[in-house]
Coordinates of C-alpha atoms in Angstrom, one line a residue:
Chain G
X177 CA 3.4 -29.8 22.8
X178 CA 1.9 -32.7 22.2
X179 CA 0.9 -34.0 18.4
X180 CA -2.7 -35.1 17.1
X181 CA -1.2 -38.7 17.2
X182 CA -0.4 -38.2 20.9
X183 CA -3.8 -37.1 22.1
X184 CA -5.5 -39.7 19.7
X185 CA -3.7 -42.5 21.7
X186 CA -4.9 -41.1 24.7
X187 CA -8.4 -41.0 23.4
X188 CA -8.4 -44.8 22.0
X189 CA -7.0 -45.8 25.3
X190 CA -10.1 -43.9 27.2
X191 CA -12.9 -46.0 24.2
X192 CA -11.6 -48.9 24.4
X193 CA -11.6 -49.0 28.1
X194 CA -15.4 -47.6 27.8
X195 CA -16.2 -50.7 25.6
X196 CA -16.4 -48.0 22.2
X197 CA -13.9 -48.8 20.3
X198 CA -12.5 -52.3 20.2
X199 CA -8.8 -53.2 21.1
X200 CA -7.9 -55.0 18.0
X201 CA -8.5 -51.8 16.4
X202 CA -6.2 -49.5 17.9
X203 CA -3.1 -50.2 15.9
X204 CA -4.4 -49.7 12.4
X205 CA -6.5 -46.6 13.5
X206 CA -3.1 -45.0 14.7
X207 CA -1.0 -46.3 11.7
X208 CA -3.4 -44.1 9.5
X209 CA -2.3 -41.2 11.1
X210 CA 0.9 -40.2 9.5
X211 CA 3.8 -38.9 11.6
X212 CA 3.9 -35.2 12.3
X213 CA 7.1 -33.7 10.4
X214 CA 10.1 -33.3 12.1
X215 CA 12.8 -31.0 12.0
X216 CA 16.0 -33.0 12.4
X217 CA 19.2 -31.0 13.8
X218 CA 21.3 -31.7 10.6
X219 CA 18.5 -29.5 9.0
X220 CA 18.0 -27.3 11.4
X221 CA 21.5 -26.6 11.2
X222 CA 21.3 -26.6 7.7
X223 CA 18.3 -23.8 7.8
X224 CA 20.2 -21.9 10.1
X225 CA 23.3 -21.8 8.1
X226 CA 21.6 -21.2 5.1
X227 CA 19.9 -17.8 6.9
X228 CA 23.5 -16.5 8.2
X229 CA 25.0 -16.8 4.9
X230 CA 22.0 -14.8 3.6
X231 CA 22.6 -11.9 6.1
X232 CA 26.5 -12.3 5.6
X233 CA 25.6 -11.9 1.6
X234 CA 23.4 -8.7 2.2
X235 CA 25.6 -7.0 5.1
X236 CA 28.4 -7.6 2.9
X237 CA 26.5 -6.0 -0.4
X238 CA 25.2 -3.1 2.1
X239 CA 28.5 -2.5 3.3
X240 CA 30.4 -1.8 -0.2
X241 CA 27.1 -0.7 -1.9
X242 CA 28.7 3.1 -2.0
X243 CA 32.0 2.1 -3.7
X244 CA 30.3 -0.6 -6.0
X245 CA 29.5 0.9 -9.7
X246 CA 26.5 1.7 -10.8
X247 CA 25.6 -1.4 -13.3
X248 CA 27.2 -3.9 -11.2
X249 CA 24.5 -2.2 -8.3
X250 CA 21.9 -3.0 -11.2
X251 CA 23.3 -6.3 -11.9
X252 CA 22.9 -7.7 -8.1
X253 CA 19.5 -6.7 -8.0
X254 CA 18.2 -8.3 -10.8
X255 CA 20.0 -11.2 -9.9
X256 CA 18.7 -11.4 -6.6
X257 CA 15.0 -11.0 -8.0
X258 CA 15.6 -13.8 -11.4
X259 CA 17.4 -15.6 -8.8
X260 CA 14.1 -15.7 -6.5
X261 CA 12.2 -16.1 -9.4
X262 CA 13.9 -18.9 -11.1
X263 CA 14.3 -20.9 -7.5
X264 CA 10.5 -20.6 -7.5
X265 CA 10.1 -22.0 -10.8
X266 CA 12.3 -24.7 -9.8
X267 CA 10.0 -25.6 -6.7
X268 CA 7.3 -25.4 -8.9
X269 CA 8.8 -27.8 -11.1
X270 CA 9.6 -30.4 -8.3
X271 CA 5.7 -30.0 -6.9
X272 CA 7.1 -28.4 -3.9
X273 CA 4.5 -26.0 -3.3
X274 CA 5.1 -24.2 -0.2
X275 CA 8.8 -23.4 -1.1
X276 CA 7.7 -22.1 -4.3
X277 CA 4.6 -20.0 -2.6
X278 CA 7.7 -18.4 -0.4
X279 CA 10.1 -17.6 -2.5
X280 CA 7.6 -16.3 -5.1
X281 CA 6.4 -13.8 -2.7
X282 CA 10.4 -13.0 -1.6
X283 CA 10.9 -12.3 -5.3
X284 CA 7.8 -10.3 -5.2
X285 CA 9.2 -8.3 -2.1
X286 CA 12.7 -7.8 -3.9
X287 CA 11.1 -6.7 -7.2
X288 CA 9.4 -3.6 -5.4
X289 CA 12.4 -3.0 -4.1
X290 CA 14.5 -2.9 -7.0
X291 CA 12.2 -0.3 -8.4
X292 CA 12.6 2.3 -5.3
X293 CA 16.9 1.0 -5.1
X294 CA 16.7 1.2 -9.4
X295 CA 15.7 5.0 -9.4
X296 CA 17.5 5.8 -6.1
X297 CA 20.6 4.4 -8.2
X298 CA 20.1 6.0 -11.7
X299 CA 18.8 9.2 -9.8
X300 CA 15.4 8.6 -11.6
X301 CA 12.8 11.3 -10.0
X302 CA 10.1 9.0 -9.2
X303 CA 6.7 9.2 -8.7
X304 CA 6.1 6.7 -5.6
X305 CA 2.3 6.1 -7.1
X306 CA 3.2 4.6 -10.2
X307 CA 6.1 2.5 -8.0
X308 CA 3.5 1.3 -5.8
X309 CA 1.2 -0.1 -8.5
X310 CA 4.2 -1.4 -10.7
X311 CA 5.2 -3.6 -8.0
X312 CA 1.8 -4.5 -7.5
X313 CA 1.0 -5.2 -10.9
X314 CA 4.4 -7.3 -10.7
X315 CA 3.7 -9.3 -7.8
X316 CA -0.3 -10.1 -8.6
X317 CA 1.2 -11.6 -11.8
X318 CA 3.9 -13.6 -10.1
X319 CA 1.2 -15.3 -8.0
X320 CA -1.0 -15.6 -10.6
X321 CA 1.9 -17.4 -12.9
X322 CA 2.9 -19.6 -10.1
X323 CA -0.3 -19.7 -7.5
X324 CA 1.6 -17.9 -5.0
X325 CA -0.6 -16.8 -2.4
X326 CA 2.3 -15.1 -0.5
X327 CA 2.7 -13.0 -3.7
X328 CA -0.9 -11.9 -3.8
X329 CA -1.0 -10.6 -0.8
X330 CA 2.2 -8.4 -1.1
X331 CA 0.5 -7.5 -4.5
X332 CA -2.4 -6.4 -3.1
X333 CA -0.6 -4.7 -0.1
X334 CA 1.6 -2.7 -2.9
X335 CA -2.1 -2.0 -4.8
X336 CA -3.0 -0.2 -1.2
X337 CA 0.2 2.1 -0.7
X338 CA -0.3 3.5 -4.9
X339 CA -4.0 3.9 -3.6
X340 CA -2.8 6.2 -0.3
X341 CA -0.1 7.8 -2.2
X342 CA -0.5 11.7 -3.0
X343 CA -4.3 10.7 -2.6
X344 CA -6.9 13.6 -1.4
X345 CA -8.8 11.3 0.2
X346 CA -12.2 13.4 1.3
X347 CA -12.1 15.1 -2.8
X348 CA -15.3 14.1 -3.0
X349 CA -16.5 13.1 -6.8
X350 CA -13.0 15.1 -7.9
X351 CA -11.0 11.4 -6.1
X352 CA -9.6 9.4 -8.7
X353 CA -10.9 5.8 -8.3
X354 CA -8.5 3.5 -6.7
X355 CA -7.0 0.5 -8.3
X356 CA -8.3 -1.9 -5.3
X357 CA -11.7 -1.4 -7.0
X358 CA -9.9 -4.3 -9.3
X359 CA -7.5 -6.0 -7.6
X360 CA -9.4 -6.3 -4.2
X361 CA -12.4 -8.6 -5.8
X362 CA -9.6 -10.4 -7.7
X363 CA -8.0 -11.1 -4.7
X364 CA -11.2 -12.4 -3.4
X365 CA -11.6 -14.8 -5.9
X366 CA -8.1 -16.3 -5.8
X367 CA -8.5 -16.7 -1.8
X368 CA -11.4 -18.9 -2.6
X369 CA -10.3 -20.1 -5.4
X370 CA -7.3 -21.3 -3.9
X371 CA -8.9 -21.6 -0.1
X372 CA -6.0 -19.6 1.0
X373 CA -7.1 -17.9 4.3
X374 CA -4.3 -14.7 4.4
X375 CA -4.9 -13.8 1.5
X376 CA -9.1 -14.0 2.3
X377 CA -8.5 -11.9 5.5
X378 CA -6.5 -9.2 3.2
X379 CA -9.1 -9.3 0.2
X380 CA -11.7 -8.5 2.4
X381 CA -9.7 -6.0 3.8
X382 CA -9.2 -4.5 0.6
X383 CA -13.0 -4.9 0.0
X384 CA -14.3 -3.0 2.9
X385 CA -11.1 -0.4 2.0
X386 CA -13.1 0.0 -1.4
X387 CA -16.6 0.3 0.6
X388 CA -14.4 3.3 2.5
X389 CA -13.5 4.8 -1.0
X390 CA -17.2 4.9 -1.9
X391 CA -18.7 6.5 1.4
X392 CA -15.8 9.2 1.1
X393 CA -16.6 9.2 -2.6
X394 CA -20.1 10.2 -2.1
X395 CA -19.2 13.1 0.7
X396 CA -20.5 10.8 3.7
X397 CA -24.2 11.1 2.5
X398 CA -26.3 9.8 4.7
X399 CA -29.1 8.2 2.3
X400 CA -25.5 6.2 0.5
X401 CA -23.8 5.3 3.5
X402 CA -27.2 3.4 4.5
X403 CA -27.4 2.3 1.1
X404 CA -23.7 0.8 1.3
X405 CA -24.0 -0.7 4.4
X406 CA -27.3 -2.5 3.1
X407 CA -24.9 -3.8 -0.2
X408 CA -22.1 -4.8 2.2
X409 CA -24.8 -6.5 4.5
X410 CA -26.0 -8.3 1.1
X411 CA -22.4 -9.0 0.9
X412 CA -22.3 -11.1 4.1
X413 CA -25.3 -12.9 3.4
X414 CA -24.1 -13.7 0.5
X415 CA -20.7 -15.3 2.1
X416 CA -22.5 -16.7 4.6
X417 CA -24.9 -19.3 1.9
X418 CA -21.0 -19.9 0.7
X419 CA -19.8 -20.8 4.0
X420 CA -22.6 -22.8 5.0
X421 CA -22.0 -24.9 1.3
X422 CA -18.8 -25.7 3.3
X423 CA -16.8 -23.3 0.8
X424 CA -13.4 -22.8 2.5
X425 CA -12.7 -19.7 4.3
X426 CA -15.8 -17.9 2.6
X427 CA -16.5 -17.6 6.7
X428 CA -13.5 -14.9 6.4
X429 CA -15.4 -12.8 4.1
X430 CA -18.8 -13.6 6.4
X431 CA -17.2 -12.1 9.4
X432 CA -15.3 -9.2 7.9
X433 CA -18.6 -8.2 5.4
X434 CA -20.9 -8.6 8.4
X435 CA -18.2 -6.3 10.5
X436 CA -18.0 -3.5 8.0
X437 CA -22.0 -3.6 7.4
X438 CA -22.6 -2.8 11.2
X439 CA -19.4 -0.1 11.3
X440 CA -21.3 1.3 8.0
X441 CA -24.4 1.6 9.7
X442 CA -23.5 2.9 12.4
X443 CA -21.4 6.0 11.2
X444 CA -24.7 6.3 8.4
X445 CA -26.6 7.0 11.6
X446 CA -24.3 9.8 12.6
X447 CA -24.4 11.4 9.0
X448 CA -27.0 14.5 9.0
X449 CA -29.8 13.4 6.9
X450 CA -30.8 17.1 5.9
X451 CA -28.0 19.8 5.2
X452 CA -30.7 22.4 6.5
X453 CA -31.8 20.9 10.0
X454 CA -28.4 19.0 10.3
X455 CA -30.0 16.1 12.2
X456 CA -29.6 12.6 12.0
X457 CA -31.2 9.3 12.2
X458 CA -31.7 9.8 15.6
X459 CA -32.8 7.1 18.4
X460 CA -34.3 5.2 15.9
X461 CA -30.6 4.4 14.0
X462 CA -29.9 3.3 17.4
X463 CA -32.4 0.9 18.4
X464 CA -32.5 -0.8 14.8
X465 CA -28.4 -0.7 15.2
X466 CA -29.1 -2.3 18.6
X467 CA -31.5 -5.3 17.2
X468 CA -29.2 -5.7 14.4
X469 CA -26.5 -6.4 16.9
X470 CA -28.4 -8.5 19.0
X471 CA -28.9 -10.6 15.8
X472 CA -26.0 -11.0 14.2
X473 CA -24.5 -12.0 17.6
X474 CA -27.3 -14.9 17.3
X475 CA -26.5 -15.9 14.5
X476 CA -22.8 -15.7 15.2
X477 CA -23.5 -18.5 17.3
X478 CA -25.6 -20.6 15.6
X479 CA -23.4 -20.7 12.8
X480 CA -21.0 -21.2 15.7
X481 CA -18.6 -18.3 13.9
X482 CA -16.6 -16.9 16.4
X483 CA -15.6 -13.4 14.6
X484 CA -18.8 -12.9 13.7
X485 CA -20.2 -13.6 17.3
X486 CA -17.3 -11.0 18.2
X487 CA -18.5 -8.0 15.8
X488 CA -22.0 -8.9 17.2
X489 CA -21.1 -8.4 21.1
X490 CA -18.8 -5.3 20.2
X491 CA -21.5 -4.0 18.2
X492 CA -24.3 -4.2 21.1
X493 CA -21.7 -2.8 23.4
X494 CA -20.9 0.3 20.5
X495 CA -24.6 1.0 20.2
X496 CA -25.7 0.8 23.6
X497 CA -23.2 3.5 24.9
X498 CA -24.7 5.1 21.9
X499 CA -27.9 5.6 23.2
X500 CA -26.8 6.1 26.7
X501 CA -24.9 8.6 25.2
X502 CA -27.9 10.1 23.4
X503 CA -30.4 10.0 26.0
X504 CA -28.2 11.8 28.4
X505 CA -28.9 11.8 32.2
X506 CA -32.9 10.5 31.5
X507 CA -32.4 6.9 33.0
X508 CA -35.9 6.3 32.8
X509 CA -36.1 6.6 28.9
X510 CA -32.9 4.7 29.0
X511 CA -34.3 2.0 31.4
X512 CA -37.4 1.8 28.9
X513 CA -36.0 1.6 25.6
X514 CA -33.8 -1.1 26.9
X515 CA -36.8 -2.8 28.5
X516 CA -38.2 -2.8 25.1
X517 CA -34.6 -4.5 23.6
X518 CA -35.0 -7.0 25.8
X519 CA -38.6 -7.9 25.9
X520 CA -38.0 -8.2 21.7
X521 CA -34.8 -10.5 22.6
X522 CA -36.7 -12.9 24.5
X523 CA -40.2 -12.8 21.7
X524 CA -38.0 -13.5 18.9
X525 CA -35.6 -15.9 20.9
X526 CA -38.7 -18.1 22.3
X527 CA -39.9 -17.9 18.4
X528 CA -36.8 -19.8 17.5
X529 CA -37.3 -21.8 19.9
X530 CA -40.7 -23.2 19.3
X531 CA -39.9 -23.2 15.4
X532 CA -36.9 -25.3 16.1
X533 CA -39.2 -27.8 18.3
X534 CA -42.0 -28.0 16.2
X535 CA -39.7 -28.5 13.1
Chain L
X175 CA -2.4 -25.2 -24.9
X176 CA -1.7 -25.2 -21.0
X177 CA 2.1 -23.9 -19.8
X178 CA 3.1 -25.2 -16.6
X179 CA 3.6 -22.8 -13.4
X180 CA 7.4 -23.2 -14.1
X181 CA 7.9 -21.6 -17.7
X182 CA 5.0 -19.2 -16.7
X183 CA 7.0 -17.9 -13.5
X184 CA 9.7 -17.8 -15.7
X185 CA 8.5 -15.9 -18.0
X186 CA 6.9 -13.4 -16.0
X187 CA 9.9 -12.9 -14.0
X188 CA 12.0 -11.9 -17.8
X189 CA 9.2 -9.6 -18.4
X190 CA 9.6 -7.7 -14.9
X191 CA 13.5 -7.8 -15.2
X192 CA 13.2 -6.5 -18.8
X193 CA 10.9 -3.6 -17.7
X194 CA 13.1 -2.6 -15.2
X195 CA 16.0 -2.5 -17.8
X196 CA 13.5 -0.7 -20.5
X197 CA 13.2 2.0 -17.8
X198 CA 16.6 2.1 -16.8
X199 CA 17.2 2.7 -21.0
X200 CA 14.9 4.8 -21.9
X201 CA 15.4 7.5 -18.7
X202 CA 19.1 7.2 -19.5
X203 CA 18.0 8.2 -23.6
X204 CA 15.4 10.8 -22.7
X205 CA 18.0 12.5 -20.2
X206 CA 20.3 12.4 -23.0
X207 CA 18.1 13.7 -25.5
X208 CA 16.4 16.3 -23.5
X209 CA 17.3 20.2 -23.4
X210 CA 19.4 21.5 -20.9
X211 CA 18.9 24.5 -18.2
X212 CA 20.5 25.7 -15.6
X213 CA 18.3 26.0 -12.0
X214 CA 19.9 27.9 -9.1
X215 CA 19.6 26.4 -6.1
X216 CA 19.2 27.2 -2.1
X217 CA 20.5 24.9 1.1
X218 CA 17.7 22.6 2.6
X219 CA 18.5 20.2 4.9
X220 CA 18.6 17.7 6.8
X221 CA 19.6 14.7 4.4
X222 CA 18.3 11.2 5.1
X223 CA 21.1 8.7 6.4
X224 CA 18.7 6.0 5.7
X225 CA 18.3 6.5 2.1
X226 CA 21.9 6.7 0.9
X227 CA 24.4 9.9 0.7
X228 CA 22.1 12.3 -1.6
X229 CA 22.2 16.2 -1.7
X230 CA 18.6 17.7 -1.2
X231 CA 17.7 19.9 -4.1
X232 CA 15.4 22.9 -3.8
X233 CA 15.6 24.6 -7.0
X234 CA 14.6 28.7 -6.5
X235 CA 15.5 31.8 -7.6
X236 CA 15.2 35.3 -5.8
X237 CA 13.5 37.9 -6.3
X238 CA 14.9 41.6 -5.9
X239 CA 13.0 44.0 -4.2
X240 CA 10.3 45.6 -7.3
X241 CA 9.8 42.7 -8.8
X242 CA 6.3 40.6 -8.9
X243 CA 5.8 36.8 -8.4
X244 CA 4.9 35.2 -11.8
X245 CA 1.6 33.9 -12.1
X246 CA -0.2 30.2 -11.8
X247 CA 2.2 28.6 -9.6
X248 CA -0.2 25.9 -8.6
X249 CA -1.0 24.8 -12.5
X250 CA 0.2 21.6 -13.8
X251 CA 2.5 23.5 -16.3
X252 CA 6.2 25.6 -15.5
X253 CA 7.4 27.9 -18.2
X254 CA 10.9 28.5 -18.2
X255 CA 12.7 31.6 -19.4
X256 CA 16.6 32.1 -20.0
X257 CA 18.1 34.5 -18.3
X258 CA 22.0 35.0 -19.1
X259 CA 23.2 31.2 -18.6
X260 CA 20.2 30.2 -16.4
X261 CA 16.8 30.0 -16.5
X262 CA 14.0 31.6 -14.6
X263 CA 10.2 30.8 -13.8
X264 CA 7.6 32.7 -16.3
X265 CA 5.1 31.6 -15.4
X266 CA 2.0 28.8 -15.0
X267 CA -0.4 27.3 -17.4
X268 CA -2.6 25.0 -17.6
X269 CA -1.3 23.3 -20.8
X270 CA 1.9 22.9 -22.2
X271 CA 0.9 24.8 -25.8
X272 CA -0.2 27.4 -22.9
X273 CA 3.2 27.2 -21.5
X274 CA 5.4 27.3 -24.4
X275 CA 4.0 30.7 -25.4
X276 CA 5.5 31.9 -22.4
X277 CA 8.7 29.8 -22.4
X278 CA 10.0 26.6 -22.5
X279 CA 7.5 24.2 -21.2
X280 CA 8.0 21.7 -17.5
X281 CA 5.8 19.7 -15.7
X282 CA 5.7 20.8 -12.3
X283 CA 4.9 24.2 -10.2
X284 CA 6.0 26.4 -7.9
X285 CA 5.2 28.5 -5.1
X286 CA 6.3 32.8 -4.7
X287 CA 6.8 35.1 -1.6
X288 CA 6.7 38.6 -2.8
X289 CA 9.8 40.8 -2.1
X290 CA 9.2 43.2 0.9
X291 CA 8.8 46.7 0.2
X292 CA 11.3 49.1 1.8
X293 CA 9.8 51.3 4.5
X294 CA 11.0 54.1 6.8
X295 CA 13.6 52.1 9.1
X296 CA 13.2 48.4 7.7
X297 CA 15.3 47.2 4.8
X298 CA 13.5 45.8 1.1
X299 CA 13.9 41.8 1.0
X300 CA 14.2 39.6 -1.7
X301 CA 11.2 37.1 -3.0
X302 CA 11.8 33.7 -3.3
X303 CA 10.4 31.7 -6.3
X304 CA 10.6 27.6 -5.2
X305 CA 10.1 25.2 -7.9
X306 CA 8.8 22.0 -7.8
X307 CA 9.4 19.3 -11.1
X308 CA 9.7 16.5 -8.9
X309 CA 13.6 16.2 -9.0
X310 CA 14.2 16.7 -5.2
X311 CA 17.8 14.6 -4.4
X312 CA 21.1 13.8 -6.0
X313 CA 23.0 10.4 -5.1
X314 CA 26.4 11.2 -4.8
X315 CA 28.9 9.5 -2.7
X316 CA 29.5 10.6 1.2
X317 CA 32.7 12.8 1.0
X318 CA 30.9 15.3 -2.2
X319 CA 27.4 15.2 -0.7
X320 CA 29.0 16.8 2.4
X321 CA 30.8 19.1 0.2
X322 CA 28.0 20.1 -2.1
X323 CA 25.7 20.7 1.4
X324 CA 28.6 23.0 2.8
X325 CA 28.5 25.7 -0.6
X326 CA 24.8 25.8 -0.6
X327 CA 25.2 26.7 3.1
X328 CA 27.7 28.6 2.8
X329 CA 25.9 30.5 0.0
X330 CA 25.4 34.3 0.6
X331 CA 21.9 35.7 -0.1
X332 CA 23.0 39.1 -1.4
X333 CA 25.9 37.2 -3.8
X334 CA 25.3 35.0 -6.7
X335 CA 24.7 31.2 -6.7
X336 CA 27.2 28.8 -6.4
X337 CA 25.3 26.1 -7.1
X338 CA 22.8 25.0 -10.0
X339 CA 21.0 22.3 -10.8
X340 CA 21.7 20.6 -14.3
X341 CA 18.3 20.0 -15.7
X342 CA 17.3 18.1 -18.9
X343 CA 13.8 19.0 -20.3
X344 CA 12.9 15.8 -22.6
X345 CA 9.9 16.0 -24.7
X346 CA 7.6 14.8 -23.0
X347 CA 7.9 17.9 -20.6
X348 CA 9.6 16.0 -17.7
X349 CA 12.6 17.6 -16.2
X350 CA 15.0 14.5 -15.4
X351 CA 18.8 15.7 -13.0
X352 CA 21.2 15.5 -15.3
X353 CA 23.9 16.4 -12.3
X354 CA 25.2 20.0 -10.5
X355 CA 27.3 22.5 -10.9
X356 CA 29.2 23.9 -8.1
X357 CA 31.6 26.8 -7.9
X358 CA 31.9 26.6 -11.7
X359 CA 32.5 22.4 -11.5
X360 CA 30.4 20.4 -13.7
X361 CA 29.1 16.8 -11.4
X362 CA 27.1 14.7 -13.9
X363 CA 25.5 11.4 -13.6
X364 CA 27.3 9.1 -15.2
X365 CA 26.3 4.9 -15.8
X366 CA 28.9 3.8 -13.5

């Protein structure tokens, strides 16, 4: 595959023969590209080795683990997380960032498992809930102590499993509120923070998980669902100014906030709005579900976003076979409601249009 | 004063390794400390090969024909009466003071089927009483988990258990395996 220096020497060539750019100035231009890292063999070999001794260690652990006593069980595991740990530390130390990001979150990964292999050796009855958020808890602090973003995300992934474990989820008022509630906006703010985008695509997640606990919280009411997805569409608008300030990867939360407000609205529509009658919003939900589709799409691309262009398109395709759907076999009411989509569509898009050109 | 990521990971990383070792300890003191009862126990199966050689534990007790399920299994509370060298489910509460004025108090709960009556031409059965404290598998190398599994299969329903569950009951109401009895042989969990 060819490298960003590559293709930039094929684009000087093309200026400079088009009179753009002048000759003189293709060397220095190109020597303040740096050189795209390379792997050599020696450590490739090197990487290789170091990953077969690794298995060789574990395979060889796994095989005696039976015969091996109890503490000295214990002992490896710890060692194998302080071990992590410390090599993290060290990377830390030396300013080498990534490799401290990884191991931090390995030592994260081994940590939660020591807990399940610690009562699994001591025969300590456990209660997997309070596992969960203890290696969550462990692993949120690890990245917080040394910015590992690797180790956020597999806190707020262990933060997730304490939340689904022995949950009721549909109690009502009786559920217990999850811990996300906490950890999920904390999440947020390290991912901008630290304008790392896995662990924005997980927080918002873990946002939109939280929006989830609330709707379920509130026994699917229709009136709160509606109010929700209005917060969550807040939400979006809200990521959208940031994203637009050039704030990196606030444009996660944009797309996933502007997702989950649509989703929201759509099942609010579904939702009876009166226990007695048992109906719901009707074809109105669907038509203002519709136009809200229709706009987000346009503004997907004018903030030339592509996931939120996606949520837009798979939105108007959701609610149209919605109101197919609910107008039956009546193609003429169908033909006319969509009639009257489109004739809004063009209004507002030649609106734009002469705002833009009178602007 | 700011610490650098370095002593902070560090640090962090002792106080995770020192929890894990305060947990280890203090299981190890409250099993220790706790009172012990015997459970009797019936064959489940199958055990999980991906988790280790364990025994599945299903502590219950029957019930002969004439006698009645004790009440508030589904309560957060056990209590625990002896009965010759074991001990038998009371009954549930919702508290533990609740609890203790039936018996000796355990976290947990448990469910009941009712003996069946004997009619013209069908036989009385026994009741079963399950109980549920969260203790549900014993680590125990390969050769005595397949030994242990083979009594409670072999276990007769109209003879007397053969197997029991060593229970400690620490104070805080917790029932922690403190190791099994079979055919008489005591198996306790040891540190090493």
């Amino acid at each position: 595959m060819a490298s960003y220096k590559d293709k930039l020497k094929q684009d000087l060539d093309r200026w400079i023969a088009e009179g753009l750019v002048a000759a003189d100035k293709r060397e220095p231009i190109l020597a303040s590209i740096p050189e795209a890292r390379r792997v050599d063999a020696a450590t490739a070999l090197a990487w290789v080795g170091a990953l077969l001794l690794g298995i060789a260690v574990i395979t060889f652990v796994a095989a005696n683990w039976d015969a091996t006593p109890k503490l000295v069980r214990f002992a490896v595991l710890l060692t194998a997380f302080l071990g992590l740990a410390g090599g993290g530390a060290w990377a830390a130390h030396k300013e080498r960032n990534v490799l401290s990001n990884i191991l931090l979150m390995v030592a994260a990964l081994v940590f939660a498992a020591s807990i399940g292999l610690t009562g699994q050796i001591f025969d300590i009855a456990g209660d997997p809930k309070a596992a969960s958020y203890g290696a969550g808890v462990a692993a949120f602090a690890l990245a917080l102590a040394g910015r590992s973003t690797g180790a956020a995300v597999v806190g707020l992934v262990f933060i997730a499993l304490g939340d689904f474990a022995d949950r009721e989820w549909f109690a009502g008022s009786e559920s217990e509120a999850p811990w996300m509630l906490l950890f999920a906006p904390l999440a947020g703010y390290l991912a901008l923070r630290w304008a790392s985008a896995p662990l924005a695509h997980v927080a918002a997640l873990g946002i939109l998980y939280c929006f989830g606990w609330f709707t379920a919280r509130f026994e699917v009411d229709a009136g709160a669902a509606f109010f929700l997805s209005i917060i969550l569409g807040g939400m979006a608008a809200g990521a959208r100014w940031l994203y637009t300030q050039d704030r990196p990867f606030a444009g996660v939360f944009y797309g996933w906030f502007a997702w989950g407000a649509l989703l929201l609205f759509a099942i609010a529509g579904y939702v009876p709005i009166s226990d007695e009658t048992g109906q719901n919003a009707g074809i109105l939900h669907r038509i203002v579900w519709l136009a809200a589709s229709g706009g987000l799409l346009a503004l997907g691309r004018f903030d030339r976003h592509s996931l939120v262009t996606t949520v837009g398109v798979l939105s108007i395709i959701g609610a149209i076979c919605a109101l197919l759907s609910d107008l039956g076999l009546d193609l003429l009411a169908a033909a006319g409601v969509f009639l009257l989509c489109a004739v809004a569509a063009l209004i507002g898009g030649l609106m734009l249009r002469r705002k833009a050109k009178t602007s | 004063m700011k610490v650098n990521a370095a002593p902070r990971i560090l640090i962090v990383a002792g106080l995770c390794a020192a929890a894990l070792i305060g947990l280890v300890v203090s299981e190890g003191f409250a099993r220790q400390s706790g009172e012990e009862v015997l459970l009797p126990m019936e064959a489940v199966d199958p055990r999980s090969l991906l988790s280790g050689h364990y025994v599945l534990l299903n502590p219950a007790q029957r019930l002969e024909p004439g006698q009645t399920c004790p009440t508030g299994g589904d309560l957060e509370w056990v209590a625990l009466q002896q009965s010759g060298d074991i001990y038998v489910v009371a009954g549930g509460a919702e508290s533990r003071e609740q609890a203790q004025l039936l018996g000796l108090p355990v976290k947990g709960h448990f469910t009941c089927i009712e003996p069946g009556e004997a009619l013209p031409g069908v036989e009385a059965t026994p009741g079963l009483v399950t109980l549920s404290l969260g203790i549900d598998r014993f680590h125990i190398n390969q050769t005595e988990a397949l030994r242990i599994e083979q009594v409670l299969r072999e276990q007769n329903v109209d003879a007397a258990s053969r197997a029991f569950a060593i229970v400690s009951i620490g104070r805080d109401g917790r029932g922690r395996l403190k190791g099994l009895q079979i055919d008489g042989e005591r198996l306790e969990l040891t540190w090493l």
